Coordinates of C-alpha atoms in Angstrom, one line a residue:
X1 CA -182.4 -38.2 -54.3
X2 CA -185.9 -37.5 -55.7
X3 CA -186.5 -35.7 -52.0
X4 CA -183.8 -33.8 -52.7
X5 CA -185.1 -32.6 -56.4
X6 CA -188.7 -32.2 -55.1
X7 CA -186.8 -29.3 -52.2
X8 CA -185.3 -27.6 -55.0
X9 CA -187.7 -27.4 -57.5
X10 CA -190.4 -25.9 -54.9
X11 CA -188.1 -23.7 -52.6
X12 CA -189.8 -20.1 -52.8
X13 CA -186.0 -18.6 -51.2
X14 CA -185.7 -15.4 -53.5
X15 CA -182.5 -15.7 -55.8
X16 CA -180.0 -12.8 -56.3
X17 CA -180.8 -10.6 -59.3
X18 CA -178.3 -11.2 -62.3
X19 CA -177.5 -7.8 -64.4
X20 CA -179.0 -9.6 -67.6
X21 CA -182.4 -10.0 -65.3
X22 CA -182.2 -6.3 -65.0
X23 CA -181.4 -5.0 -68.2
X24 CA -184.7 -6.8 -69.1
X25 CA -186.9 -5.8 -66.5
X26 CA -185.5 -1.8 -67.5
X27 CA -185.6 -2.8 -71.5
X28 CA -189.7 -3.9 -70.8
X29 CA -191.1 -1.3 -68.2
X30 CA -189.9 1.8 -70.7
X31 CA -192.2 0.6 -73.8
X32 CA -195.5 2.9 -74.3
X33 CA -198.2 1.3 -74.5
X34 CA -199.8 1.0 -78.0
X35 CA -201.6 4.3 -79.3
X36 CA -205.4 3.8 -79.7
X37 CA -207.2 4.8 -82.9
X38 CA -209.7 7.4 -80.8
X39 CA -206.1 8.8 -79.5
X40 CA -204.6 9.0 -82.8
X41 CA -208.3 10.9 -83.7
X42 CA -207.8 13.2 -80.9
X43 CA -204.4 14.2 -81.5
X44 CA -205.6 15.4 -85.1
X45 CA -208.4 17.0 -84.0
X46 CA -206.5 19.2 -81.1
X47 CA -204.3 20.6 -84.7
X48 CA -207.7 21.2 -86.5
X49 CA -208.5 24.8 -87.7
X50 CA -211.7 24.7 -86.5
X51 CA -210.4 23.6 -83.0
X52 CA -208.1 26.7 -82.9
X53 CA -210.4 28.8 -84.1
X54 CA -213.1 28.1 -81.2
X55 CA -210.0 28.2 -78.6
X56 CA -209.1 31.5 -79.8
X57 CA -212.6 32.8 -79.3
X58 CA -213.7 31.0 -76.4
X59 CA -209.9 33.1 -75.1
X60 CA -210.7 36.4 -76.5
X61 CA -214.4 35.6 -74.6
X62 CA -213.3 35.5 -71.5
X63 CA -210.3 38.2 -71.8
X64 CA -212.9 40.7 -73.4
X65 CA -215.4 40.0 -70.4
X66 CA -212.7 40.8 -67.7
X67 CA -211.3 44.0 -70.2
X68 CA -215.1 45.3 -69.4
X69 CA -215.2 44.3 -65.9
X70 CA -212.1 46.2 -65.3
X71 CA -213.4 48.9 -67.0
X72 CA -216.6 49.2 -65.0
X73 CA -214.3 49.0 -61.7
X74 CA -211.9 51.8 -62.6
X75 CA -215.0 54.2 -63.8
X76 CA -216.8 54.0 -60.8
X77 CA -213.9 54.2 -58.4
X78 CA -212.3 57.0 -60.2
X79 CA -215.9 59.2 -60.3
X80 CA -216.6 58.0 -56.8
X81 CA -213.6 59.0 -55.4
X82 CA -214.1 62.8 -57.0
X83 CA -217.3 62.9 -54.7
X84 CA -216.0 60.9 -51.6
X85 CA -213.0 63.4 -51.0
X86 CA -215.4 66.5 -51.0
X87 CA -217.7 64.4 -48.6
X88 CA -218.2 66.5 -45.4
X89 CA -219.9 63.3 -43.9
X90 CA -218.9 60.1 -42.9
X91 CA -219.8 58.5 -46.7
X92 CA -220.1 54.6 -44.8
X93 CA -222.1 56.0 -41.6
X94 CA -223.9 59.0 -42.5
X95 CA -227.7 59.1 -42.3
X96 CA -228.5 61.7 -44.8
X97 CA -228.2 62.8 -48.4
X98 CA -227.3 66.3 -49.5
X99 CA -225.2 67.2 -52.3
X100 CA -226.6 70.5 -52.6
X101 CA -225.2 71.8 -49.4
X102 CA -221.9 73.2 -49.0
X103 CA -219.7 71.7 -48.5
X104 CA -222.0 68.5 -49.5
X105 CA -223.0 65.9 -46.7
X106 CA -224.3 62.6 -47.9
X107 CA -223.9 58.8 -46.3
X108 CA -224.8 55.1 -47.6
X109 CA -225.9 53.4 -44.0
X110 CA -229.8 54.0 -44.5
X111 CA -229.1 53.2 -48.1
X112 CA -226.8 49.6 -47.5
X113 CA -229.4 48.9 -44.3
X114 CA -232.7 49.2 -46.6
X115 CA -230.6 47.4 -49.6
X116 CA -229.6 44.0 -47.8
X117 CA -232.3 44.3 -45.6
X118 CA -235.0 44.2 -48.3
X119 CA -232.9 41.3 -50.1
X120 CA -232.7 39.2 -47.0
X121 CA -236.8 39.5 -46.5
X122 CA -237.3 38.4 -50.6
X123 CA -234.7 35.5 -49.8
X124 CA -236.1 34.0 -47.0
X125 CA -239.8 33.9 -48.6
X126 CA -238.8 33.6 -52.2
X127 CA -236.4 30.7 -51.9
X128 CA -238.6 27.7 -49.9
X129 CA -241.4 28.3 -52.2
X130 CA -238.8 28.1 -55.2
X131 CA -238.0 25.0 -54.4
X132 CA -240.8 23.6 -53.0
X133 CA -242.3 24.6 -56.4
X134 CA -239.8 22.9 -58.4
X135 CA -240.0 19.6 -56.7
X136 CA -243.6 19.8 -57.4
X137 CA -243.1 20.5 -60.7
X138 CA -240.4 18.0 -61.3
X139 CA -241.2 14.8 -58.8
X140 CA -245.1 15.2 -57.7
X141 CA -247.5 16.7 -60.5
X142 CA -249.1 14.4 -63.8
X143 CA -247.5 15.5 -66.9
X144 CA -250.3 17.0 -68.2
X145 CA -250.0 19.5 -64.7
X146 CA -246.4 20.0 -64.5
X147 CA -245.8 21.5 -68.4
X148 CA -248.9 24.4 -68.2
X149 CA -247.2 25.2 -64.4
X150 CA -244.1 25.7 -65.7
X151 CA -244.8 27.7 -68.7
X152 CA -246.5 30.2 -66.7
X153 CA -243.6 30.1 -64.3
X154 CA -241.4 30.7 -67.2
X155 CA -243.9 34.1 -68.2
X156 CA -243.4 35.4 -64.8
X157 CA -239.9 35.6 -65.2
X158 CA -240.2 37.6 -68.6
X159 CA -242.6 40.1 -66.7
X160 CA -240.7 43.8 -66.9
X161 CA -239.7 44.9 -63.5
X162 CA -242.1 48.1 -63.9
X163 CA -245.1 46.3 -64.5
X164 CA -244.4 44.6 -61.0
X165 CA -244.0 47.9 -59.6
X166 CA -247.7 49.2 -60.6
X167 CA -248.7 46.0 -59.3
X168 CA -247.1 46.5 -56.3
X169 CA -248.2 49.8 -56.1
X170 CA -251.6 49.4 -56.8
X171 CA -252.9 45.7 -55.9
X172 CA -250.0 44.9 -53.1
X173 CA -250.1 48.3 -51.3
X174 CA -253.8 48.4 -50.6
X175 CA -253.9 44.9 -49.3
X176 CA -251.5 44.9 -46.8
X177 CA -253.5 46.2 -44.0
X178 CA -254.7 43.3 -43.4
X179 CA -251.1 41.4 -43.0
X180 CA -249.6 44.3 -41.5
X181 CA -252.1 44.4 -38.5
X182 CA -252.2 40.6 -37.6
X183 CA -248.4 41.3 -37.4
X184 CA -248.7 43.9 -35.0
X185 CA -251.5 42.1 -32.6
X186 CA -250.0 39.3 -32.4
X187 CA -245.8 39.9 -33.4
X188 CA -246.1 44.1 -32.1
X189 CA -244.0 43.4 -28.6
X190 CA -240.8 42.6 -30.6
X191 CA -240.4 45.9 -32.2
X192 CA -239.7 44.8 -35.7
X193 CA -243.5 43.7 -36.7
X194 CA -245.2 47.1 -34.8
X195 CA -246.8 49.4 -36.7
X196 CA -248.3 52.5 -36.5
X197 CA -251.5 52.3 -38.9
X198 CA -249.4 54.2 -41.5
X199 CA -249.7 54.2 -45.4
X200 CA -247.7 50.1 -45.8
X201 CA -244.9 51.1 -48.1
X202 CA -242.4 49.6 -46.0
X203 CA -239.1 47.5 -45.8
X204 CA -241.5 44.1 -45.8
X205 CA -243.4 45.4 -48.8
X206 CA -240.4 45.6 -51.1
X207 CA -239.5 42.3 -49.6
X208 CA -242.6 40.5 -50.1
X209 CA -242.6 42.4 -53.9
X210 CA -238.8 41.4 -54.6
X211 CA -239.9 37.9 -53.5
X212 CA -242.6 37.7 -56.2
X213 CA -239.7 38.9 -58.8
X214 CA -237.3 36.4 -57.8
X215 CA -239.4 33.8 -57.4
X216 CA -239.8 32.3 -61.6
X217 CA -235.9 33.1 -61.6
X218 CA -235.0 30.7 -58.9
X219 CA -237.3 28.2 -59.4
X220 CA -236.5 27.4 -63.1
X221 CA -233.1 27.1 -62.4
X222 CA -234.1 24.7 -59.6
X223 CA -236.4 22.5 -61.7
X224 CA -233.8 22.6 -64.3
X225 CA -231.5 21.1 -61.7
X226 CA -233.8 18.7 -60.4
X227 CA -234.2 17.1 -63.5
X228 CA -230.6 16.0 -64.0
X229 CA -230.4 13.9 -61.1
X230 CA -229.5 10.3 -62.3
X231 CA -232.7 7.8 -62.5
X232 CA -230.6 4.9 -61.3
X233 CA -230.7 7.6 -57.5
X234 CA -233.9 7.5 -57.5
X235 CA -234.4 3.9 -58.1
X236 CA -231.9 3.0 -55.7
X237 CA -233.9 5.1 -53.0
X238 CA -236.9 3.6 -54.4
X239 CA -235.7 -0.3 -54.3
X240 CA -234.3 0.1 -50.3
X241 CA -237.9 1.1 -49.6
X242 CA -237.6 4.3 -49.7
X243 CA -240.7 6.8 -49.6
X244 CA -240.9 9.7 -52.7
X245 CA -240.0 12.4 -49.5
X246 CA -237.3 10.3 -48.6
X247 CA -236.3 9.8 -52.3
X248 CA -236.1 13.7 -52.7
X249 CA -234.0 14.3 -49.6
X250 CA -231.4 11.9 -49.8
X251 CA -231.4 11.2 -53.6
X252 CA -232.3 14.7 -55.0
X253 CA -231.4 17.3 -52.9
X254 CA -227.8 16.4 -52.1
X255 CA -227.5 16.2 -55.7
X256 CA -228.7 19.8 -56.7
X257 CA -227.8 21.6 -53.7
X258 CA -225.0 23.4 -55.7
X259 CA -227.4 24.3 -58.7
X260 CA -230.1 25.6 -55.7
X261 CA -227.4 27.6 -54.3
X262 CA -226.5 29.3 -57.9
X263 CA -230.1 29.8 -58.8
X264 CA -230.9 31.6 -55.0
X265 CA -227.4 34.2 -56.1
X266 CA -229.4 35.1 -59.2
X267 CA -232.6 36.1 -57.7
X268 CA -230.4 37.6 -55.0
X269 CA -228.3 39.8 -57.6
X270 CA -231.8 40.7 -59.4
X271 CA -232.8 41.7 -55.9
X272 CA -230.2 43.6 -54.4
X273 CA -230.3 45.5 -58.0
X274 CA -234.1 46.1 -58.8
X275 CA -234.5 50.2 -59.0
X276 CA -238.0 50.4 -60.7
X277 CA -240.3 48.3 -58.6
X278 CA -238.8 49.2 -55.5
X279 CA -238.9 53.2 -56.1
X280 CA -243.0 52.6 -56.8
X281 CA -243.7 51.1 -54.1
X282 CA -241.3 52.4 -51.3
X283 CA -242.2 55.6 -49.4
X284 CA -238.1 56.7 -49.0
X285 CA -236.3 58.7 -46.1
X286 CA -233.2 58.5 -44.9
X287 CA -233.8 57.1 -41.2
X288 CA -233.2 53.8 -40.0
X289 CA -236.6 52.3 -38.6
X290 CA -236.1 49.5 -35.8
X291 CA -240.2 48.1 -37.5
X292 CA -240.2 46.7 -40.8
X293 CA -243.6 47.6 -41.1
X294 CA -243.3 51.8 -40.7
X295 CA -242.6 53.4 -44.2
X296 CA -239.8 54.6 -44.7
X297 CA -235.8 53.8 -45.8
X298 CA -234.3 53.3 -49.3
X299 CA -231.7 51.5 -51.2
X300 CA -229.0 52.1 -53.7
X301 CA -231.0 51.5 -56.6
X302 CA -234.1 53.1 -55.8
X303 CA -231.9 56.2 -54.7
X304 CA -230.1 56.5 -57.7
X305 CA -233.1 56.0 -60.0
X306 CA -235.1 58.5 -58.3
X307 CA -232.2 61.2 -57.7
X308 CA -229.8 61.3 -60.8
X309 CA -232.1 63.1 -63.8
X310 CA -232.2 65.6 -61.2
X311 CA -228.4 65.5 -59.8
X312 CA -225.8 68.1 -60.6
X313 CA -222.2 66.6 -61.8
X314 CA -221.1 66.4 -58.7
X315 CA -224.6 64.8 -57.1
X316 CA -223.9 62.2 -60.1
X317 CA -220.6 61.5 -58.6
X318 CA -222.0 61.1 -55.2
X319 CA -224.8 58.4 -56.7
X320 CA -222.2 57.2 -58.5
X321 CA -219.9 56.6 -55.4
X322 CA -223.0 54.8 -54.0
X323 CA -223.6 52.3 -57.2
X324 CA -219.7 51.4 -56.5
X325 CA -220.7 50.2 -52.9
X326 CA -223.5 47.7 -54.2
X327 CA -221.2 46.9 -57.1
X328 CA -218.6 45.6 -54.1
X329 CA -221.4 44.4 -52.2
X330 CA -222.4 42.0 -55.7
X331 CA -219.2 40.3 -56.3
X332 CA -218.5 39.7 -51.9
X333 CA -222.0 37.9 -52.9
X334 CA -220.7 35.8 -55.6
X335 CA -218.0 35.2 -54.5
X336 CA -219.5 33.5 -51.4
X337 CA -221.9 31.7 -53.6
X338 CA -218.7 30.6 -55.1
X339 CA -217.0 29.5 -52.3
X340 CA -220.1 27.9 -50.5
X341 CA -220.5 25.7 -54.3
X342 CA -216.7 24.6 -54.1
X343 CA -217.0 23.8 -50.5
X344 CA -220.1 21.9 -50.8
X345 CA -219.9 20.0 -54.3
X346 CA -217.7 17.0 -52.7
X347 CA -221.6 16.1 -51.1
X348 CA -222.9 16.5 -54.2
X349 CA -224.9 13.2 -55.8
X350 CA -222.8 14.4 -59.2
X351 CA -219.6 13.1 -58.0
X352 CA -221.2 10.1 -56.8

């Protein structure tokens, strides 16, 4: 008999639900859990006037920005389109620029080659050194080092544009020589580095001036970036033995890769745009030159700037036309910056 009990009080067989069992089960899964006091805090805040208020703004902000946007968009197309259907020229292919002519022949290739060209050259120095500098700034230099580097970082990037083009024009110019025949010795046989002793106000001395522009721009937003990375990264690195090189590539690079990626756009938007400096230091044509040492080219910026006090109405339209293409070349460039950041952020050390 006790055998008997013992079977049925340990026998794990499942037993048949009774309605009363599940009247309970229903009547205890449907109570809400108890409201917390920083919920009850939230809920009054989201009704405060204040709250509203700064909604309403923050709205109206954003609205108002793509209200001007728009605006921007439909005045250039509209003007541009006055000039492109009176275009005797292929406006995408043509190489020349005319508007006095008539009918009036003009072209953006020279002007779109020179322009992303140019940008491409101040990219491709300006960005390593950005970073390189910022890491330095941020991991490598004493205190009493890092501070006086970056505040004269920080006063190159409040330099007017203009007072880099005299520069450029007057201390860069005269130096290349040098630069421009070691390229030609020993880089001549490719074509792109051959030059022909002329005067060095070429593609690769806007690049190397655009570079110098671009450079405080990206690397404050870089060092800014590098600071944020969590310490308990970096100690982890450190603890598994890690060196400070290998602390910085696996720790701090993954983690502001996004943030060197935004920086880079902005010194590529300030170089793409940059009229001043470029139009005192470039000797322009229109002609497409295989060497990026022969003077020579343009871009849409420079053209503009040095064309339109002298433009009729219609040879404003037709610059006008051209500030349209870089104003579609811009936002294809953001928005791949865009895209790149969402692709990329999942690799991020934020989201770690």
């Amino acid at each position: 008999m006790d055998i008997e009990t013992h079977k049925s009080d340990t026998d794990d067989t499942p037993r048949p639900t009774t309605p009363q069992d599940s009247s309970a089960l229903s009547a205890t899964s449907v109570v809400p859990p108890p409201v917390t006091a920083e919920e009850k805090r939230a809920a009054r805040g989201a009704t405060r006037p204040g709250d509203r208020i700064f909604l309403a703004l923050s709205r109206g902000s954003g609205i108002f920005l793509l209200v001007i946007m728009a605006a921007i968009a439909v005045f250039l197309a509209y003007r541009a389109s006055l000039a492109i259907s009176k275009d005797d020229a292929d406006f995408l292919t043509a190489f020349e620029w005319n508007t006095s002519l008539v009918p009036p022949k003009f072209g953006i290739a020279v002007l779109a080659f020179g322009t992303v060209v140019s940008s491409v050259i101040a990219m491709v120095i300006a960005v390593p050194i950005a970073v390189a500098i910022a890491l330095f700034i941020t991991h490598y230099a004493p205190r009493r080092m890092s501070g006086p580097v970056a505040y004269v970082i920080d006063l190159l990037a409040a330099v007017p544009s203009i007072v880099y083009g005299l520069w450029g024009a007057l201390v860069l110019v005269p130096h290349m020589d040098g630069l421009f025949g070691w390229l030609d010795d020993y880089l001549g046989w490719t074509g792109v580095f051959s030059w022909d002793q002329g005067a060095p106000r070429s593609m690769l001395t806007v690049g190397i001036l655009l570079a110098v522009m671009i450079l405080p721009v990206i690397t404050n937003v870089s060092r800014e970036v590098f600071r944020q990375v969590p310490q308990m990264h970096e100690e982890a690195a450190l603890a598994l033995g890690a060196t400070r090189w290998e602390v910085i590539r696996m720790a701090v690079i993954p983690f502001g890769r996004s943030g060197v990626i935004s920086a880079s756009m902005l010194g590529l938007g300030r170089a793409l745009g940059e009229t001043m400096a470029v139009a005192t230091v470039l000797s322009p044509d229109f002609d497409i030159h295989a060497s990026l040492l022969n003077p020579g080219g343009g871009t849409f910026a420079q053209n503009i700037a040095s064309k339109f006090n002298e433009a009729t109405e219609f040879g404003r339209d037709a610059l006008i036309a051209s500030g349209l293409v870089l104003f579609v070349i811009t936002l294809l460039v953001n928005g791949a910056a865009r895209m790149i950041i969402a692709r990329r952020k999942e690799y991020s050390g934020a989201n770690a």
